[in-house]
XYZ file of C-alpha atoms in Angstrom:
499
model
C 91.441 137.280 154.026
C 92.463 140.716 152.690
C 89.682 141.934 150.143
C 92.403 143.904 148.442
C 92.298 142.280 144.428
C 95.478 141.151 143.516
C 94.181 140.291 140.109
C 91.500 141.853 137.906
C 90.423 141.500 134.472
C 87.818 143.884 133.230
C 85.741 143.014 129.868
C 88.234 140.485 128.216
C 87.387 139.683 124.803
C 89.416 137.093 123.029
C 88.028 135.429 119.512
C 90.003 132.393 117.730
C 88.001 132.736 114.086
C 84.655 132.192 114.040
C 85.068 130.940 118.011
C 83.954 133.929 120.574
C 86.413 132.390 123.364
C 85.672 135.443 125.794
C 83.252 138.027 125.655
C 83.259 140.384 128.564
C 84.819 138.471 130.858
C 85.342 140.162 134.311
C 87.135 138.428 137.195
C 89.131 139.386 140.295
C 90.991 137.263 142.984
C 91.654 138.338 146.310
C 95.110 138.046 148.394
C 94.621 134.873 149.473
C 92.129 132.830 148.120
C 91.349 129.876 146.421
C 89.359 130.076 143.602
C 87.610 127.214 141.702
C 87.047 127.634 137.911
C 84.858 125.628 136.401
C 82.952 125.118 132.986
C 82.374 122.681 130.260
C 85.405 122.010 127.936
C 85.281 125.046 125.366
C 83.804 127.591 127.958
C 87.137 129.685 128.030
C 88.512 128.581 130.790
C 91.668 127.731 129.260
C 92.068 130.849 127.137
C 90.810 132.959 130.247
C 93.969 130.828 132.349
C 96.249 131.708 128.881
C 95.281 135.443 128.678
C 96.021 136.034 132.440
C 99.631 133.744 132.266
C 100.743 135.524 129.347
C 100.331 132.723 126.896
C 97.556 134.470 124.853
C 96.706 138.220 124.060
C 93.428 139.602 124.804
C 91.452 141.538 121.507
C 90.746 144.003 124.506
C 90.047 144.241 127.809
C 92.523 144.891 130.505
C 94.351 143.142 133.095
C 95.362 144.790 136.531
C 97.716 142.744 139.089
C 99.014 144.522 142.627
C 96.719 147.749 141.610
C 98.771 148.065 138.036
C 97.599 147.459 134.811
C 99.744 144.816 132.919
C 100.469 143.587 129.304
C 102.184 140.805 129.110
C 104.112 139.511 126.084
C 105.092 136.171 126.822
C 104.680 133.618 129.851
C 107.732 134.647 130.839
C 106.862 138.407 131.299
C 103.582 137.000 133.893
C 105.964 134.931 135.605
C 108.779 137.512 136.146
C 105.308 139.771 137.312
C 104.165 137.302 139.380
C 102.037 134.850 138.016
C 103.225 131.366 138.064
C 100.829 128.436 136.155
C 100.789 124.502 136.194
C 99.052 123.161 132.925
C 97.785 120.201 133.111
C 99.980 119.151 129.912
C 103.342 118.672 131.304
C 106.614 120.519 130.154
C 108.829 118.709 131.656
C 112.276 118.032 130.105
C 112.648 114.075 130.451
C 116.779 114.005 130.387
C 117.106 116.367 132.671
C 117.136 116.048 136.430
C 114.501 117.143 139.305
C 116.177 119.750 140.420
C 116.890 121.200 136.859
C 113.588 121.096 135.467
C 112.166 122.204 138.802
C 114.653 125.567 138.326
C 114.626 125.224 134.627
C 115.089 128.733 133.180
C 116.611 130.065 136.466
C 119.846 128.135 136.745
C 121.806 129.917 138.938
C 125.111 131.080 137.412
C 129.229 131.487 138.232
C 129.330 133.260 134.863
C 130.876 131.748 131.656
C 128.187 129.421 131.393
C 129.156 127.304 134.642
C 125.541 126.991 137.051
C 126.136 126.829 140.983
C 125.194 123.363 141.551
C 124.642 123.810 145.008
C 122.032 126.746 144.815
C 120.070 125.092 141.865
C 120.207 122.084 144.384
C 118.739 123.913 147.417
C 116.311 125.904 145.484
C 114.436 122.889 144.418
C 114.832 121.406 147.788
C 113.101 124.202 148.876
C 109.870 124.056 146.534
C 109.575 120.425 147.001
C 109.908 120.933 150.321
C 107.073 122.798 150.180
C 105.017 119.996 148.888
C 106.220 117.821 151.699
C 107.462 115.309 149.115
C 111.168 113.906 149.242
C 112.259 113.060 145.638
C 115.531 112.947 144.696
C 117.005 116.245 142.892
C 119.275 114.559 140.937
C 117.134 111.590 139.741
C 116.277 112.084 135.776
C 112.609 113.209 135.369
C 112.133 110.750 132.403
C 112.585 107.819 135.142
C 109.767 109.338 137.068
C 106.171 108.052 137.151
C 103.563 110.462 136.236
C 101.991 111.502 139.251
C 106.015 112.349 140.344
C 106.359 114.424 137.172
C 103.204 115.956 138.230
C 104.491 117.033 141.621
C 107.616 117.971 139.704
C 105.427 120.566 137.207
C 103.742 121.893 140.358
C 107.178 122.261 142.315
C 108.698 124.173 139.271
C 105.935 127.077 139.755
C 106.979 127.903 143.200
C 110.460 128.804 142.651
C 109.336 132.228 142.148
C 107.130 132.526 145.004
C 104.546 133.999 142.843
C 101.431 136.299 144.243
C 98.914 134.084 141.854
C 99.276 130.528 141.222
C 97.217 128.397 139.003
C 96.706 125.126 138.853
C 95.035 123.565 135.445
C 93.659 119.862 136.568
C 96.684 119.578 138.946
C 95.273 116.867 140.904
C 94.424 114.275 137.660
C 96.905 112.298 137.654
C 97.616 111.518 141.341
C 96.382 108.660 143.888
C 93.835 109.342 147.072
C 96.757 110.072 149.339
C 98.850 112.277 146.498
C 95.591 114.291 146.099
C 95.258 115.249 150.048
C 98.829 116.255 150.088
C 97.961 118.887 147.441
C 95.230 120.237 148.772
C 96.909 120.785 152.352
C 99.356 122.431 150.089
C 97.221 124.888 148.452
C 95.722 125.938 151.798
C 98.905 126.971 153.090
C 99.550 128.305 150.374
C 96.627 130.883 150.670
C 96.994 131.274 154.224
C 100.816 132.825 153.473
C 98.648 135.358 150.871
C 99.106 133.929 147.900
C 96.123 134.071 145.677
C 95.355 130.488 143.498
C 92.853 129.924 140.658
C 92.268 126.540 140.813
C 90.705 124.502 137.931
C 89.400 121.140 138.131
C 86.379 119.024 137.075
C 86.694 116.668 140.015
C 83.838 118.278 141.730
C 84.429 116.791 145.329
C 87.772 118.591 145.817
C 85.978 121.890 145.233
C 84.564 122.456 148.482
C 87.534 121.467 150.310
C 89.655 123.651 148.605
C 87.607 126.436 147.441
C 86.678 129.776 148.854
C 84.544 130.417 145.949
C 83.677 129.491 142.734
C 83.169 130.928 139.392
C 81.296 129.319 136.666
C 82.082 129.950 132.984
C 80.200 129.072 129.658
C 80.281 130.222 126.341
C 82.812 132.639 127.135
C 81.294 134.609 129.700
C 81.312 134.186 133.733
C 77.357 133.184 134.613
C 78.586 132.987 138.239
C 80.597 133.411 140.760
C 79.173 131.108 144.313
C 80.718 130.865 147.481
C 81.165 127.552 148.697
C 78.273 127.294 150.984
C 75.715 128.219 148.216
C 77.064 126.190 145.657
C 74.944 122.759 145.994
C 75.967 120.327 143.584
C 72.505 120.406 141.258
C 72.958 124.082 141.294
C 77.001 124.320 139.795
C 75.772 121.312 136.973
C 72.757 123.509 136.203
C 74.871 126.151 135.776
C 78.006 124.851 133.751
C 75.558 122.868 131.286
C 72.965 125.624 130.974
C 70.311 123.216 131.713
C 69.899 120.596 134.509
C 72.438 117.915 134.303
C 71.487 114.595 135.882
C 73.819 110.685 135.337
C 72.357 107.934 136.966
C 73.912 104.609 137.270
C 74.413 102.558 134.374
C 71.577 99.937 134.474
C 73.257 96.577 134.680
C 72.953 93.683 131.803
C 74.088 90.159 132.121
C 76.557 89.598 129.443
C 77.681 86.271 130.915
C 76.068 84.472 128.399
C 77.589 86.612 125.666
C 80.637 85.889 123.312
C 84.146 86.145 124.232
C 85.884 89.269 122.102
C 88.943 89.283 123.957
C 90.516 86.989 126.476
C 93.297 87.394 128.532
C 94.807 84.320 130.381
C 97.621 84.505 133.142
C 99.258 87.989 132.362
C 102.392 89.253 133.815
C 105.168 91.657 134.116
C 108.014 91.132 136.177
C 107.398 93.452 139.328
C 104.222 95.319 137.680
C 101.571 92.528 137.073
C 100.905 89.287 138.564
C 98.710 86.232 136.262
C 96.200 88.796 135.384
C 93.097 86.440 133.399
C 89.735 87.738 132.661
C 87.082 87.438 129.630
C 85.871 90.510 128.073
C 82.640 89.627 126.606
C 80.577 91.174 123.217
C 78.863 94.490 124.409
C 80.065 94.022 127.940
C 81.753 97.552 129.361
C 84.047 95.322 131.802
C 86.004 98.595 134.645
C 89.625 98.508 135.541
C 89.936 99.909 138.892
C 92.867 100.455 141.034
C 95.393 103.335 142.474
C 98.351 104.886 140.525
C 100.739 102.122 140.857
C 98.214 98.772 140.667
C 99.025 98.148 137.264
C 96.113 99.112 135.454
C 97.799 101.290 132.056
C 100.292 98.629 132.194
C 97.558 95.881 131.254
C 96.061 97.911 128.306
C 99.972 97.726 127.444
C 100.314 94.154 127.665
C 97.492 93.322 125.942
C 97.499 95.966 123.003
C 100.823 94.432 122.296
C 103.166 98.152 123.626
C 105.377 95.802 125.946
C 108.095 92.769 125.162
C 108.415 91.877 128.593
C 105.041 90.368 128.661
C 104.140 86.522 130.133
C 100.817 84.714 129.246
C 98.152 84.605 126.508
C 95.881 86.909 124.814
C 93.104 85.841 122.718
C 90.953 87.761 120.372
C 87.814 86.281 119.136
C 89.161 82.756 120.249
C 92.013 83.221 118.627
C 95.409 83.652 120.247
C 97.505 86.342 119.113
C 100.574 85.424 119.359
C 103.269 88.374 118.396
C 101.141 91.146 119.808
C 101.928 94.324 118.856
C 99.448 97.568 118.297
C 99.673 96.686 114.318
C 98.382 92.917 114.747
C 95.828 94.256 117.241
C 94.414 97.098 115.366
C 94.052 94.611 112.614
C 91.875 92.414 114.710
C 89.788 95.385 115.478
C 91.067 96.229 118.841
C 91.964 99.995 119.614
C 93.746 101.300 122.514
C 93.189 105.276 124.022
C 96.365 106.793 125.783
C 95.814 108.633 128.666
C 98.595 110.814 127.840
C 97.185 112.349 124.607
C 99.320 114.976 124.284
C 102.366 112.655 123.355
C 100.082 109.375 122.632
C 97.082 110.445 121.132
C 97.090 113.162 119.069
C 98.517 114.979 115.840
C 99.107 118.115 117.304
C 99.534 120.114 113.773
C 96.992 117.787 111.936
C 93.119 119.125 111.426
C 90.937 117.614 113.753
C 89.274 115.161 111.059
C 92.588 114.244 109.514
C 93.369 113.039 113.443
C 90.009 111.068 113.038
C 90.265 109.447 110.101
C 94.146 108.424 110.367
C 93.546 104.470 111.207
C 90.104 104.175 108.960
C 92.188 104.884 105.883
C 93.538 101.224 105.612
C 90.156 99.775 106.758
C 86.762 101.602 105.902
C 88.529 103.850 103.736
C 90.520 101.450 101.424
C 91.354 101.702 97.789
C 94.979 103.303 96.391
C 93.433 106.839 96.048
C 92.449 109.394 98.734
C 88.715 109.566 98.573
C 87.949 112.705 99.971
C 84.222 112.913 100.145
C 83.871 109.786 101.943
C 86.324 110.959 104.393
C 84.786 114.485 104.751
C 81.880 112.818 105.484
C 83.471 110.050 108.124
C 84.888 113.030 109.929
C 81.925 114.594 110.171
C 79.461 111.952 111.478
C 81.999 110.845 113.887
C 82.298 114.968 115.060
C 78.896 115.370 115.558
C 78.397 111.755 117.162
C 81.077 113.203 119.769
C 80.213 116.196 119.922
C 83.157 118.287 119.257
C 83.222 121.493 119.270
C 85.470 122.852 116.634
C 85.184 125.905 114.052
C 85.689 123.209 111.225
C 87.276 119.777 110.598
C 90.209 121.269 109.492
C 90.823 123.124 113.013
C 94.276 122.151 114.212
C 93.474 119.096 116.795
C 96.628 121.001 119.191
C 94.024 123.952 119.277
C 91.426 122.508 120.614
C 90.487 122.375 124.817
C 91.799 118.871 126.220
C 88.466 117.471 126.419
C 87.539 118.024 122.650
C 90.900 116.491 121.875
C 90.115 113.358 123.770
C 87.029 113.407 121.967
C 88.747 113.556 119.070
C 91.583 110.274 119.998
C 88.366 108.296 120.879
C 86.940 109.290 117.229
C 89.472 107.644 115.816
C 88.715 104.023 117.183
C 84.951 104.619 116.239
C 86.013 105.548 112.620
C 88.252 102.549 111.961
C 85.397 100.260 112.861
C 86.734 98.426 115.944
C 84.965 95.905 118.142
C 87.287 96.304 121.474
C 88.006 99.486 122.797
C 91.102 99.596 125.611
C 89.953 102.899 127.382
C 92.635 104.382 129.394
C 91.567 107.127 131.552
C 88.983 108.279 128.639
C 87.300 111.055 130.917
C 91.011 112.592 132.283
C 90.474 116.368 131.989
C 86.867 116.643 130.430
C 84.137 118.312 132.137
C 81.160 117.261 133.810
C 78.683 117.544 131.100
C 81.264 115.959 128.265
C 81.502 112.644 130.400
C 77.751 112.342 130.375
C 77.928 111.981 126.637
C 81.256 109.861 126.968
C 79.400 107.847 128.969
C 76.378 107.494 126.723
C 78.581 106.656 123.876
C 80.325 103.863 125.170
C 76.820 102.706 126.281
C 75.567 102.766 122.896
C 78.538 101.252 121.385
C 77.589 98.589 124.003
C 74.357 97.656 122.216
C 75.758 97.599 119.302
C 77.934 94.837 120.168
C 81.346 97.101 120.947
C 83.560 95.926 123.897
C 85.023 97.906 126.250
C 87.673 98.172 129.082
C 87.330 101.042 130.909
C 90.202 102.389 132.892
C 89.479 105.475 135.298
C 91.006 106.656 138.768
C 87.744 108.452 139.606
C 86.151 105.258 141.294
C 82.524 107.319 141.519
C 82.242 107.125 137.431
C 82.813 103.321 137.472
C 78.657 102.614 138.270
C 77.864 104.559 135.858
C 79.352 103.448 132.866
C 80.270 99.593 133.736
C 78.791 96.295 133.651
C 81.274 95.106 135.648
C 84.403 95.731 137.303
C 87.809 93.960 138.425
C 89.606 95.326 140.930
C 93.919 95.598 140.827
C 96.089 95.685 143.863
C 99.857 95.140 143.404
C 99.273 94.024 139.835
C 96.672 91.375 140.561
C 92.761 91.007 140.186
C 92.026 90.757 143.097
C 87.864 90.759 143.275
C 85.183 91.480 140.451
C 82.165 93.674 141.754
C 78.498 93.367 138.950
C 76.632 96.202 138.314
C 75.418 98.086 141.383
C 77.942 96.431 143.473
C 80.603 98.489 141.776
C 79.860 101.886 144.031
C 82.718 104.173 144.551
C 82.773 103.532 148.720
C 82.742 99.484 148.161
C 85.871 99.960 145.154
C 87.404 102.562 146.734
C 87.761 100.150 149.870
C 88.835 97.510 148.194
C 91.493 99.530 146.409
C 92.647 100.430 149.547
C 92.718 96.635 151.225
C 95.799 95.459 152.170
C 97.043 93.094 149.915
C 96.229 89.215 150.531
């Protein structure tokens, strides 16, 4: 590896109000490697990813790639210079095809505003080929499923062959296999020289992608680690600023418990086959499964986001029988998106106004806005989820992705409900912000609040579940209690062929 620095950044300061985002930050990359960045949500790793991509200006500081100091003054600029980035929100452009949105902003042209069809064609070829996936150029990128969109995103920052590539959570929303295909990716990547900052809270991929690692918090770097030195009490001692331990969830017998929500024989044509199960009060009941087993697709049948839906869903005993999110919400069942950019969130509303916007009708009632009781609402709910915000009025778009997750799963604890429909509730937070995720929906546990817990990191299964059913092919196929539920026994029945 040549110990030439591609990329440096000396003292970078960067403050968003009253929030000190970095203070002094100093970081190089050499030709060639991989480095891990890691950090609890609101440690500046996304502003430190921004400031370096061109997406944010540092207060000061300065930035030096191939030996020259740069100033960039838009994404563009850092791309044109070099520096190519895959955020782990996709901008993707749904009606348009593969191959445009993997070129998108370098359509090659005849002139007169006619593109050369062919090149655009070949030059995506070319950066998917890279990935060693075959998807087809022309299909529409709407039609895609996520993880392809993903591959898509990741495609689209290759086309300039850039000397430093980063990846933000790039690996989140792809299966086992999807995930090794990546990572073989990014190594030959760095063998060919170019330099990747690599950002993920999925701490087993670290050491076999990683040549180093540097840990942020509270704005500043506390360390950088190679690989070797970097055991995995160390890095969580380090990235919470105090020793970070999550032990299995201890397992209770809710057998004998009431039914909250009941779901007999449900199916979608090609996606999920007589799916039946009892969730029961206090029980945290895990969905497990790969991309493709049909496990957002049940949240979606049962919160009432499909009409192609078969079978029955009962609430309380009760069936519902025109399900849609309004008649659920009303019988105090919430749904979380995984996608929270599009499905969760009020980008341009304050933080507590995201909170608060189902409580209004139902522990905020009356014809008038009562603003104290909602200032405080928002409030208790903030500091029950820890968010870290300058204020309650902080624009919820602002915010890391973690803290905005936080912030979608406020809004279910707000409006009072008894079922919570978790879909990937951990996607994109870091290490120490699942802990408390997990001890919430514990909590809400003994309080009587159902959950269904949907996660493709099979390790965090034991340690927030009760129980969990396995999906294959749209089916339950087996239903593991308490300590059965390890990540080696689900993980291998994920994988079983199917019966």
């Amino acid at each position: 590896m040549d110990d030439t620095p591609v990329l440096a950044c000396q003292s970078l300061e960067k403050s968003f109000g009253a929030i000190h985002a970095l203070a002094g930050v100093d970081f190089s990359l050499r030709r060639g490697e991989v480095r891990a960045l890691l950090g609890k949500n609101g440690a500046g790793k996304s502003t430190l990813v921004n400031v370096i991509s061109g997406s944010v200006k540092p207060d000061s500081g300065t930035l030096t790639l191939n030996g020259r100091e740069v100033h960039w003054d838009s994404p563009g600029a850092a791309r044109a210079g070099g520096i190519s980035v895959v955020h782990q929100e996709f901008s993707l452009v749904p009606g348009l095809s593969v191959a445009e949105n993997v070129t998108m902003g370098r359509w090659p042209s005849r002139g007169l505003g006619f593109i050369k069809g062919d090149e655009l064609q070949s030059r995506a070829k070319a950066a998917l080929d890279l990935l060693g996936v075959h998807l087809p150029t022309w299909e529409l990128v709407g039609n895609l499923s996520i993880a392809e969109q993903q591959l898509v995103e990741i495609a689209k920052a290759l086309v300039d062959e850039p000397d430093v590539l980063i990846l933000d959570e790039p690996t989140s929303a792809l299966n086992a296999s999807e995930v090794d295909t990546l990572l073989a990716l990014v190594r030959r990547l760095a063998a060919t020289g170019v330099a990747v900052i690599y950002v993920s809270h999925r701490m087993k991929e670290i050491p076999q992608i990683a040549d180093r690692m540097t840990i942020m918090r509270d704005g500043r770097e506390v360390a950088t680690l190679g690989i070797d030195e970097a055991s995995p009490e160390r890095v969580a001692a380090l990235i919470a600023g105090e020793a970070t331990s999550v032990a299995d969830a201890e397992y209770r017998d809710r057998s004998g418990a009431p039914s909250v929500l009941s779901v007999r024989g449900l199916a979608v044509d090609g996606v999920l086959d007589d799916v039946s199960f009892d969730l029961r009060e206090g029980e945290v009941l895990g969905i497990a499964g790969f991309l493709g087993s049909g496990r957002t697709e049940l949240l979606e049948a049962i919160f009432g986001l499909r009409r192609d839906v078969r079978g029955q869903v009962s609430v309380g005993g009760v069936p519902v029988r025109r399900r849609s999110p309004r008649a659920m919400l009303a019988r105090k069942v919430a749904m979380t998106s995984e996608d929270r950019k599009h499905a969760g969130i009020v980008p341009a509303l304050g933080v507590g106004e995201n909170i608060v916007l189902t409580a209004r009708t139902r522990v905020l009632p009356g014809q008038w806005l009562r603003r104290g009781r909602e200032r405080s609402l928002q409030a208790e709910t903030m500091r029950q989820l820890s968010v870290r915000a300058s204020s309650a009025d902080q624009e919820v778009g602002t915010l890391s992705g973690g803290n905005q997750q936080k912030a979608v799963i406020g809004r279910a604890l707000a409006a009072d409900m008894n079922v919570l429909l978790l879909d990937e509730p951990t996607r994109g937070i870091d290490v120490h912000a699942k802990t408390q995720i997990y001890a919430l929906i514990r909590d809400l546990a003994e309080q009587g609040v159902a959950s269904v817990f949907v996660s493709s990191e099979l390790e965090e299964l034991s340690l927030v579940c009760d129980r969990v059913i396995v999906l294959r092919s749209g089916k339950n196929r087996e239903e593991l209690i308490g300590s059965d539920a390890s990540a080696e026994r689900v993980l291998a029945l994920a994988m079983k062929e199917v019966d």
